Coordinates of C-alpha atoms and ligand atoms in Angstrom, one line a residue:
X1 CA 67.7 147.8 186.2
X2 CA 69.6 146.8 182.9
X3 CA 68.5 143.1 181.8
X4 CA 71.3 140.6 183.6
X5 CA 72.3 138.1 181.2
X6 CA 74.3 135.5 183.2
X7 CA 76.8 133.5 181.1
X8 CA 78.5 130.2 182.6
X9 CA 81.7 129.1 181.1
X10 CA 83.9 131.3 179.6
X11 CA 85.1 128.7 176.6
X12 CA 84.8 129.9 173.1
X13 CA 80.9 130.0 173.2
X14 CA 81.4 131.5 176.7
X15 CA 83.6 134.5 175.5
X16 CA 82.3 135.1 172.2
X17 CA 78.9 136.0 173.5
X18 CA 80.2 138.2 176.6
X19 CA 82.1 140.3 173.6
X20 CA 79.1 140.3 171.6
X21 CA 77.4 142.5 174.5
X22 CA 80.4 144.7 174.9
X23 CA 78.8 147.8 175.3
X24 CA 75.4 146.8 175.1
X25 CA 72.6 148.1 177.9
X26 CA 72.6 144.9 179.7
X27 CA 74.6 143.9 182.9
X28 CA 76.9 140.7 181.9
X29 CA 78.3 138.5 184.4
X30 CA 80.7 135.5 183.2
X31 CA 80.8 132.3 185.9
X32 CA 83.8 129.9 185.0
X33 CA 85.2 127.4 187.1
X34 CA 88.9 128.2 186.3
X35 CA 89.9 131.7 186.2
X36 CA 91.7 131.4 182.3
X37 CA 90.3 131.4 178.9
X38 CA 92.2 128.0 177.1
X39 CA 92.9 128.0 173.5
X40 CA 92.3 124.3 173.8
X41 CA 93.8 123.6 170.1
X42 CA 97.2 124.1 171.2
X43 CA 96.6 122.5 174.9
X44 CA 98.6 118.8 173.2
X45 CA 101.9 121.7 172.9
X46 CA 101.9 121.9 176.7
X47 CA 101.1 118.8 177.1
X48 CA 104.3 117.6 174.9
X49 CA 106.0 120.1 175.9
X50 CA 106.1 122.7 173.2
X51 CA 104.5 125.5 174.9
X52 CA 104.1 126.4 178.4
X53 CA 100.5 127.3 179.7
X54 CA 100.6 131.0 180.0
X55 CA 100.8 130.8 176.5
X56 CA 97.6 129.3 175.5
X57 CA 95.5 130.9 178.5
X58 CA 94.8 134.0 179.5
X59 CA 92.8 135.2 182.5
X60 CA 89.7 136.0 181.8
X61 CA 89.6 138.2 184.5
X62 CA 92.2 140.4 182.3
X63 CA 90.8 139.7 178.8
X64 CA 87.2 141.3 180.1
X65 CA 88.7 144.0 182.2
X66 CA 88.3 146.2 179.2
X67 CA 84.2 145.7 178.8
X68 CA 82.7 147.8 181.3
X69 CA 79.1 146.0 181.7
X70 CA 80.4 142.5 182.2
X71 CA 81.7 141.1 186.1
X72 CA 83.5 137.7 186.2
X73 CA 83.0 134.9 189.2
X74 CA 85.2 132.4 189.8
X75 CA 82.9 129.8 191.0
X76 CA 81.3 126.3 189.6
X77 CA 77.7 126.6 188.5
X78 CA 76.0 123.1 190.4
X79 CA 72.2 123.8 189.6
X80 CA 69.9 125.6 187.4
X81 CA 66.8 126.6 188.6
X82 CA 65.3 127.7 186.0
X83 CA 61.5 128.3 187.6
X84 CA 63.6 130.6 189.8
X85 CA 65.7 132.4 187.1
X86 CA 68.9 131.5 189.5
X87 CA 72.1 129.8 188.8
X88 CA 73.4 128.0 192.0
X89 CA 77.3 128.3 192.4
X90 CA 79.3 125.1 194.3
X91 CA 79.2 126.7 198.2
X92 CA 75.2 127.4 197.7
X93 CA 75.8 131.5 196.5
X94 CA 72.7 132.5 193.8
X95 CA 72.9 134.6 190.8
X96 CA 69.6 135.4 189.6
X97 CA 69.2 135.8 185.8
X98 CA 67.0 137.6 183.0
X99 CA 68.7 136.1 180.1
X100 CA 71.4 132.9 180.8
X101 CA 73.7 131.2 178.6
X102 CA 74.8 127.9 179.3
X103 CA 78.6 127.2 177.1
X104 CA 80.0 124.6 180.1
X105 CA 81.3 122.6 176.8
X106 CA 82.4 119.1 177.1
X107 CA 83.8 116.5 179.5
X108 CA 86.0 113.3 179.1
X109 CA 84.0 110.3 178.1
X110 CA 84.9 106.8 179.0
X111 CA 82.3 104.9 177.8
X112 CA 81.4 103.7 181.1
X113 CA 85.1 102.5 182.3
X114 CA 85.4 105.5 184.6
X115 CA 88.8 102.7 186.2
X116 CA 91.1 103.5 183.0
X117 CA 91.4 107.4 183.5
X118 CA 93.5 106.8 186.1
X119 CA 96.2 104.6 183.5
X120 CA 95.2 106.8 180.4
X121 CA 94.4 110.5 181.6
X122 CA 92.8 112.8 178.9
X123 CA 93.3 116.2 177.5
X124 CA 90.9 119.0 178.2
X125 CA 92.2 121.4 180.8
X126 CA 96.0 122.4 181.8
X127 CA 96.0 120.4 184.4
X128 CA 95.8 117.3 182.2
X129 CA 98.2 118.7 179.9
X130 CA 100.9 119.0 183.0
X131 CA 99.8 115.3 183.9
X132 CA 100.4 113.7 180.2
X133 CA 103.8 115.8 179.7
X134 CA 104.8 114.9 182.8
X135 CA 104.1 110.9 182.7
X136 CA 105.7 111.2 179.2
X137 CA 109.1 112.9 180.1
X138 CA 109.4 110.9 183.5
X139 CA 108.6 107.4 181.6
X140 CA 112.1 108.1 179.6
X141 CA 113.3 109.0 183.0
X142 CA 112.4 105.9 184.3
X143 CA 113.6 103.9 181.4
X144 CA 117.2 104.9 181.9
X145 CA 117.4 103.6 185.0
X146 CA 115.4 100.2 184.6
X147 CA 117.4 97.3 184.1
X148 CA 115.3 94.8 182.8
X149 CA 115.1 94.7 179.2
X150 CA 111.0 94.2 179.0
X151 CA 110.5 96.6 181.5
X152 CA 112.4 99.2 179.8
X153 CA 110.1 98.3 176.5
X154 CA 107.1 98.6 178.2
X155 CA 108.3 102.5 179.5
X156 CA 109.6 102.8 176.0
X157 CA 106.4 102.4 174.7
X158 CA 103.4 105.1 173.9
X159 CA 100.1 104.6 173.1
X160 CA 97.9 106.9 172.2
X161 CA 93.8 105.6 172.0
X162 CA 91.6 107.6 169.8
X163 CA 93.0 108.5 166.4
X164 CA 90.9 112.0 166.3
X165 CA 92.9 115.5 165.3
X166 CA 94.1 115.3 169.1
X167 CA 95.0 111.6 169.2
X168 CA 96.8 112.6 165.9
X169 CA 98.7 115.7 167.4
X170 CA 99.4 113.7 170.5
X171 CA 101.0 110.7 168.7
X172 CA 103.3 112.6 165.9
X173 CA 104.2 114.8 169.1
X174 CA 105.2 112.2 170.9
X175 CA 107.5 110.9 167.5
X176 CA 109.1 113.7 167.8
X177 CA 110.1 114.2 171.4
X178 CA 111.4 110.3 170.7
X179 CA 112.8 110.7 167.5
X180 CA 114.7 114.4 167.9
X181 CA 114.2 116.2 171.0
X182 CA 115.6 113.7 173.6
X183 CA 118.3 112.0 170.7
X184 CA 121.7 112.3 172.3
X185 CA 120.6 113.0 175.9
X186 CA 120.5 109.6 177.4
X187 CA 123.5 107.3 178.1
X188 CA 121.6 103.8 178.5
X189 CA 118.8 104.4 176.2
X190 CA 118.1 105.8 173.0
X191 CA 115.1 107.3 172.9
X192 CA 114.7 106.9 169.1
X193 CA 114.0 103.1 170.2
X194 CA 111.0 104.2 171.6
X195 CA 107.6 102.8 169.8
X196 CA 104.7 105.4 169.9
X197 CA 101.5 103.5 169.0
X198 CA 98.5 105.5 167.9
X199 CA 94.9 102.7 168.0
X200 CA 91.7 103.6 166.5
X201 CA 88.6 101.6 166.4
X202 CA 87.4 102.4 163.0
X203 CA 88.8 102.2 160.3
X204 CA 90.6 105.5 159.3
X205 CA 92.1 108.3 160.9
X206 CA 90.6 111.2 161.5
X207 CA 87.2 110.0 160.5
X208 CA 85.7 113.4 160.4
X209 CA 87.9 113.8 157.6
X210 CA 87.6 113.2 153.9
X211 CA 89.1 109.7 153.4
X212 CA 91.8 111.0 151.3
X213 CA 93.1 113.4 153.7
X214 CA 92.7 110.6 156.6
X215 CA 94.8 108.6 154.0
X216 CA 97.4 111.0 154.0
X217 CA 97.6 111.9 157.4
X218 CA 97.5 107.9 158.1
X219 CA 101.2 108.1 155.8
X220 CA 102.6 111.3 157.4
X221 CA 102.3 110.1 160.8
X222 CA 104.0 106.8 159.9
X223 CA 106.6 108.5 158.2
X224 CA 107.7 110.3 161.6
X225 CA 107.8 106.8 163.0
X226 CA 104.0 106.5 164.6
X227 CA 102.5 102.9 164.1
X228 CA 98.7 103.1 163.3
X229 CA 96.7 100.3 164.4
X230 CA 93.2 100.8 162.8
X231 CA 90.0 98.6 163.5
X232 CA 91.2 97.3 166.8
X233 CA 88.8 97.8 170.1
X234 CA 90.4 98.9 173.6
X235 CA 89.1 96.7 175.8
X236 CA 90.8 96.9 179.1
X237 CA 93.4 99.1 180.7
X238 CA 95.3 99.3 183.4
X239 CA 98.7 100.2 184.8
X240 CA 100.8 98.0 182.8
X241 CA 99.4 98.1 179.4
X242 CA 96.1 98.1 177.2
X243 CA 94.3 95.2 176.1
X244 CA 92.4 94.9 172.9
X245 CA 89.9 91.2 172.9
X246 CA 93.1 88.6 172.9
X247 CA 96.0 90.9 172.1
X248 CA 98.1 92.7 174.8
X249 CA 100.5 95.8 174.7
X250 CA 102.9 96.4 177.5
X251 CA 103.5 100.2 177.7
X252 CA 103.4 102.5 180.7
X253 CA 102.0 105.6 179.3
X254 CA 98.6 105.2 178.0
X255 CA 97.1 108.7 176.8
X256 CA 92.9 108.5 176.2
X257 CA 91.6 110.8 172.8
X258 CA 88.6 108.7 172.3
X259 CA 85.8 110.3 173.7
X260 CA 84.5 113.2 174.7
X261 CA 80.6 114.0 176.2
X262 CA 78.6 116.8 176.9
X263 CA 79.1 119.0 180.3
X264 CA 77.4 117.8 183.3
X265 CA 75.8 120.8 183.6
X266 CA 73.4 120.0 180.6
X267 CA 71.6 117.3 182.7
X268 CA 71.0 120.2 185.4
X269 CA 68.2 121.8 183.0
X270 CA 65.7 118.8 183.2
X271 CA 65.4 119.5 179.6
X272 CA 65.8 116.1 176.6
X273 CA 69.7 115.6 175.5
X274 CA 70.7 113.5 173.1
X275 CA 72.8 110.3 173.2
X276 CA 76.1 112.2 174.2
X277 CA 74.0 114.1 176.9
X278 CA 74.1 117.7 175.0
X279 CA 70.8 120.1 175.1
X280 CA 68.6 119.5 172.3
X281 CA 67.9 123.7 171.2
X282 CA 65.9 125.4 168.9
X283 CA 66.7 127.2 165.9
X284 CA 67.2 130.9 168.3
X285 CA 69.8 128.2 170.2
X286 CA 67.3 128.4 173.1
X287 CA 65.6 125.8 175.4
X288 CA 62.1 124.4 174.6
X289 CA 59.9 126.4 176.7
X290 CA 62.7 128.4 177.9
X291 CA 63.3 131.2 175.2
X292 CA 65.3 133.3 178.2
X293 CA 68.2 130.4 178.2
X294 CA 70.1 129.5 175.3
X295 CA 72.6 127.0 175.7
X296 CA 76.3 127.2 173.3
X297 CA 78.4 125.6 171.8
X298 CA 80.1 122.0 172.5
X299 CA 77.0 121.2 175.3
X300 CA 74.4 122.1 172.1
X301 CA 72.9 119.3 170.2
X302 CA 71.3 120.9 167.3
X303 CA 70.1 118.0 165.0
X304 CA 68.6 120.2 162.9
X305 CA 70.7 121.4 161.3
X306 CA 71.8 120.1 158.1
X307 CA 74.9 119.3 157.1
X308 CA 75.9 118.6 161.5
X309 CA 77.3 121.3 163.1
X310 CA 81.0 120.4 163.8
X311 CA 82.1 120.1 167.7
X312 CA 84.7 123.0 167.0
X313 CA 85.9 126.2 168.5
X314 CA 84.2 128.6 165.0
X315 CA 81.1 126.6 165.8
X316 CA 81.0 127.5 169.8
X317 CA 82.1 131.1 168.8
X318 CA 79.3 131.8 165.9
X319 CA 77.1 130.4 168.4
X320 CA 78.0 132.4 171.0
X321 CA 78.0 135.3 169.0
X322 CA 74.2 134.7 167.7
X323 CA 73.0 133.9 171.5
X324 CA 74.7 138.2 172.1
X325 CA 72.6 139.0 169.0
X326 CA 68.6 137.3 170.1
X327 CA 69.4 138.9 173.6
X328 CA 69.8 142.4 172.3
X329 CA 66.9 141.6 169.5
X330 CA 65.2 140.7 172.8
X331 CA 65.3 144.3 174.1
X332 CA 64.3 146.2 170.5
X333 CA 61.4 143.4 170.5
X334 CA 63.0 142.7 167.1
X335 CA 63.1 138.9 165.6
X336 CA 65.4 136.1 167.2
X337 CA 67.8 135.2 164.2
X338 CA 67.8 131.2 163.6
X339 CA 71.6 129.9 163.5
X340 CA 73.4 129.0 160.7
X341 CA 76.9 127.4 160.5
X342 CA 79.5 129.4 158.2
X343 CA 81.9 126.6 157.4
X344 CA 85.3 128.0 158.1
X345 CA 87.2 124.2 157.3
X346 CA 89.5 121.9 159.7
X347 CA 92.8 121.6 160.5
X348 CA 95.1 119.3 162.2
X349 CA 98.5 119.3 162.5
X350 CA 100.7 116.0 162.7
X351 CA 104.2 117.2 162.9
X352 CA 107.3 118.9 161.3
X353 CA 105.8 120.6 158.3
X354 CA 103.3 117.9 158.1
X355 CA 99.3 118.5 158.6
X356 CA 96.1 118.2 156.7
X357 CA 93.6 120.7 155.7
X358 CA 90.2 121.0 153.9
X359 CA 89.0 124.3 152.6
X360 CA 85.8 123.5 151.2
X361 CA 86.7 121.9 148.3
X362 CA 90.4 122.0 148.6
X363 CA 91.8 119.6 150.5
X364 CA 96.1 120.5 151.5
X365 CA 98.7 118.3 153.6
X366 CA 101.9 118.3 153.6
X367 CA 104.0 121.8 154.6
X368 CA 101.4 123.9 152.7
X369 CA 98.5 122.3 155.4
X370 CA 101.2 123.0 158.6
X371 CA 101.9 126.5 157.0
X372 CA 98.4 127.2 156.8
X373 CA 97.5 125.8 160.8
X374 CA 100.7 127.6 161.7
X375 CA 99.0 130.9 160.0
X376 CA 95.2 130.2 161.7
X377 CA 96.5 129.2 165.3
X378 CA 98.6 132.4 165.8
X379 CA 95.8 134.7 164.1
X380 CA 93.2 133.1 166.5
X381 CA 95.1 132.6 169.9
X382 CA 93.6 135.1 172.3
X383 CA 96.1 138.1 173.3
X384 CA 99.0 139.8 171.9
X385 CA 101.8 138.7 174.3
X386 CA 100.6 135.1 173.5
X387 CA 101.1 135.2 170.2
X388 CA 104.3 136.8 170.5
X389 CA 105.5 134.3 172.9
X390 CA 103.9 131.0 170.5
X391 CA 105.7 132.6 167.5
X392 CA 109.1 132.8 169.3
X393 CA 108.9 129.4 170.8
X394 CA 108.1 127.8 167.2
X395 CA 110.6 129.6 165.4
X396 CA 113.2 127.9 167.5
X397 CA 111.2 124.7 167.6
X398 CA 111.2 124.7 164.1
X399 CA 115.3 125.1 163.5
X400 CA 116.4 123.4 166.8
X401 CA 113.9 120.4 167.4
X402 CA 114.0 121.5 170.5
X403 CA 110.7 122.1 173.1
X404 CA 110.9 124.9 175.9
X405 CA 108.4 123.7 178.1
X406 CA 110.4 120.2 179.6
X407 CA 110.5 121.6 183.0
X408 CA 108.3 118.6 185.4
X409 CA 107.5 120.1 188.9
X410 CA 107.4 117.2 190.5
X411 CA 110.2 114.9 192.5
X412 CA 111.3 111.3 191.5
X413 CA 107.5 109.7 190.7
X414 CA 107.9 106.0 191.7
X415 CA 111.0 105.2 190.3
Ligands
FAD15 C1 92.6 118.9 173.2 C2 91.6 119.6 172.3 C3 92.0 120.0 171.1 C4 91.0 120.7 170.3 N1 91.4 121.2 169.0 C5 90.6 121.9 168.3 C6 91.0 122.5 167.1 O1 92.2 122.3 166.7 N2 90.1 123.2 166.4 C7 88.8 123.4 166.8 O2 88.1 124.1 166.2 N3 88.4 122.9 168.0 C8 89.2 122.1 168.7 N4 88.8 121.5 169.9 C9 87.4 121.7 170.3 C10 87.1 123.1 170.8 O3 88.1 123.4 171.8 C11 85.7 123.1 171.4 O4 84.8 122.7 170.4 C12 85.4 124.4 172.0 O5 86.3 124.8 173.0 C13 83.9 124.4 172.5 O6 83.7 125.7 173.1 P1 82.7 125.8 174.4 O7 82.6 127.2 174.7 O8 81.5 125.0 174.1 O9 83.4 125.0 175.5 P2 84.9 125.2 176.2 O10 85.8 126.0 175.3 O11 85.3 123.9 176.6 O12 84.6 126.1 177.5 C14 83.9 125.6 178.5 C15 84.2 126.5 179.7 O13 83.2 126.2 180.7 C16 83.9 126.1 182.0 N5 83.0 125.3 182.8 C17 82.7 123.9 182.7 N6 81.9 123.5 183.6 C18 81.6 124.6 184.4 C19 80.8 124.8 185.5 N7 80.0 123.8 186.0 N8 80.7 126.0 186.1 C20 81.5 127.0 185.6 N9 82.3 126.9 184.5 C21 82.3 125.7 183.9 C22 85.2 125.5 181.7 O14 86.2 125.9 182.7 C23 85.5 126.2 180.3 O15 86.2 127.4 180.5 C24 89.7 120.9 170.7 C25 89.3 120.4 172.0 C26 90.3 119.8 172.8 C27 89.9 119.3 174.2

């Protein structure tokens, strides 16, 4: 029997490595709990509306149905035995394993105040995405029907908690639904009233950032009408606002981009983790005492490596890629390869021909950093008719103001 290399989570770690064994002798099976691959850069579009989902997912189901040796399961991985060599899917099913690669990736991280998700939902899957557009489109809803004055302010207002590239996205998005997409379509309100509010604990923006850039993205976003509030703690919220120490804001749509911590799944491997609960690997990416599982990606902690390996999709897909490469040196008896980071640079986008960029040494905003994200996002978006459809819907984005993807499913939420 060929060797069975199980991989669970078909993320960029996930997919990267079941490519890497394309046509390898080995049996592949991919386990993810959804049955799409997400482009999770471009999740805030759907989530403000931009995009629709089938444009930044594909099924993975489809994407593998090319590669011969590899089988997909939809199904939730719950355990790891690894004395046993089996993976133990939600329902009790077993998949028994020679080689297995963990790439389960991240979860939402609330510090501990597990209460606020349900005022300030996160972005990480599609279904999130629907939830924020959704509460976002329906808030200006709502406003034009409210009569009281401080109750339309408070549905007026946006804030955004967590002044990472997503909490950056989300808030210049949000500008511009405010500021151009909705102008002229209300009768009671003008949405260009509407106060977006973007709060960050420390003291920059995009803190993984150089500070210049973080400087500059600080200016852009309040030039499309975002007010930063740096240095100020969240300390409570709930369904009517969000409270930092003393000070109160009123606003009805509360969006969390503060934290994020490993998968679950980590934990399930009885191995150490560090603080954020991600598997502490070797140099080979595999598991002390485990060299048959290697564990990918945003769930790896690998301090070290110096300078830190970034949280990003290049990082999960090099890794996943290496993991493909020690299995097959695995089977010639050759050498595991140690991983190394190639620095590819970051990118975030803030609006209208406005986004940041560093290149090594170069460091771009302004429309040369948006051209360049524009460039990167539709070169790396999995699938031809995907990048078709994301170039036609930002063409007319980009001359009309306009975003495709307002449609809510859902009937009149409270009102
Ligand atoms: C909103 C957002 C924006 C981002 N923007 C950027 C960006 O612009 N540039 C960039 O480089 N990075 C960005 N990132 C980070 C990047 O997406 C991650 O670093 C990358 O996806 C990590 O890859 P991964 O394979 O470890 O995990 P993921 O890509 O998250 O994949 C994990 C997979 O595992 C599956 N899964 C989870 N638990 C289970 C389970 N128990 N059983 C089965 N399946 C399971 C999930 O369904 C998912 O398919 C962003 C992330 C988010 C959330």
């Amino acid at each position: 029997m060929p060797t069975h290399v199980v991989i669970l989570g078909c993320g960029f770690g996930g997919l990267f490595a079941a490519r890497a064994l394309a046509g390898a002798p080995v049996r592949v099976t991919v386990v993810d709990r959804t049955n799409h691959h997400l482009f999770q850069p471009l999740l805030y579009q759907v989530a403000t509306a931009s995009l629709s989902a089938p444009a930044v997912a594909a099924p993975i189901r489809h994407i593998l149905a090319g590669q011969g040796n590899a089988t997909v399961i939809y199904g939730e991985a719950a355990r790891i035995d690894t004395a046993r060599r089996a993976v133990v899917l939600d329902g009790g099913d077993e998949i028994a394993y020679d080689r297995l690669i963990v790439a389960t990736g991240a979860a939402n991280n609330y510090f501990g105040n597990d209460a606020w998700a349900a005022h300030a939902p996160s972005l990480k899957t599609l279904e999130d995405a629907y939830e924020i557009r959704s509460r976002v489109l329906l808030a200006f809803e709502q406003a034009e029907r409210e009569a009281d004055a401080g109750g339309r302010a408070a549905l007026l207002t946006f804030v955004v908690i967590g002044a990472g590239a997503t909490g950056v996205e989300l808030a210049g998005a949000f500008a511009e639904i405010a500021r151009h997409t909705l102008h002229g379509e209300f009768r009671r309100i003008d949405p260009r009233n509407a106060r977006v509010v973007l709060v960050e604990g420390g003291e920059r923006v995009l803190p993984t950032y150089p500070p210049d850039l973080s400087e500059r993205a600080r200016r852009q976003l309040e030039r499309l009408g975002v007010t930063v509030w740096l240095g100020r703690r969240v300390t409570g919220i709930d369904a009517e606002g969000v409270q930092m120490g003393s000070d109160r804001l009123a606003a009805k749509t509360v969006v969390w981009a503060a934290g994020i911590a490993a998968s679950p799944l980590g934990a399930a491997l009885g191995v150490p983790l560090d603080a954020s609960g991600r598997v502490l690997v070797g140099e080979d990416l595999s598991l002390p005492g485990h060299p048959e599982v290697m564990v990918i990606g945003d769930l790896a902690a690998l301090p070290w490596h110096s300078p830190p390996v970034p949280g990003t999709a290049p990082a999960a897909k090099q890794m996943g890629r290496l993991a493909a490469l020690n299995i097959l040196n695995d089977l010639i008896e050759g050498e595991r390869k140690a991983f190394k980071y190639k620095d590819v640079g970051m990118l975030a986008t803030i609006g209208h021909n406005s986004a940041v960029a560093v290149l090594g040494r170069l460091h771009l905003s302004g429309y040369p950093a948006w051209l360049l994200w524009l460039l990167a996002h539709i070169f790396f978006l999995i699938g031809f008719r995907n990048r078709i459809m994301v170039l036609i819907d930002w063409a007319w984005a980009y001359w009309t103001f306009q975003r495709n993807a307002r449609i809510v499913l859902q009937s009149r939420r409270g009102i």
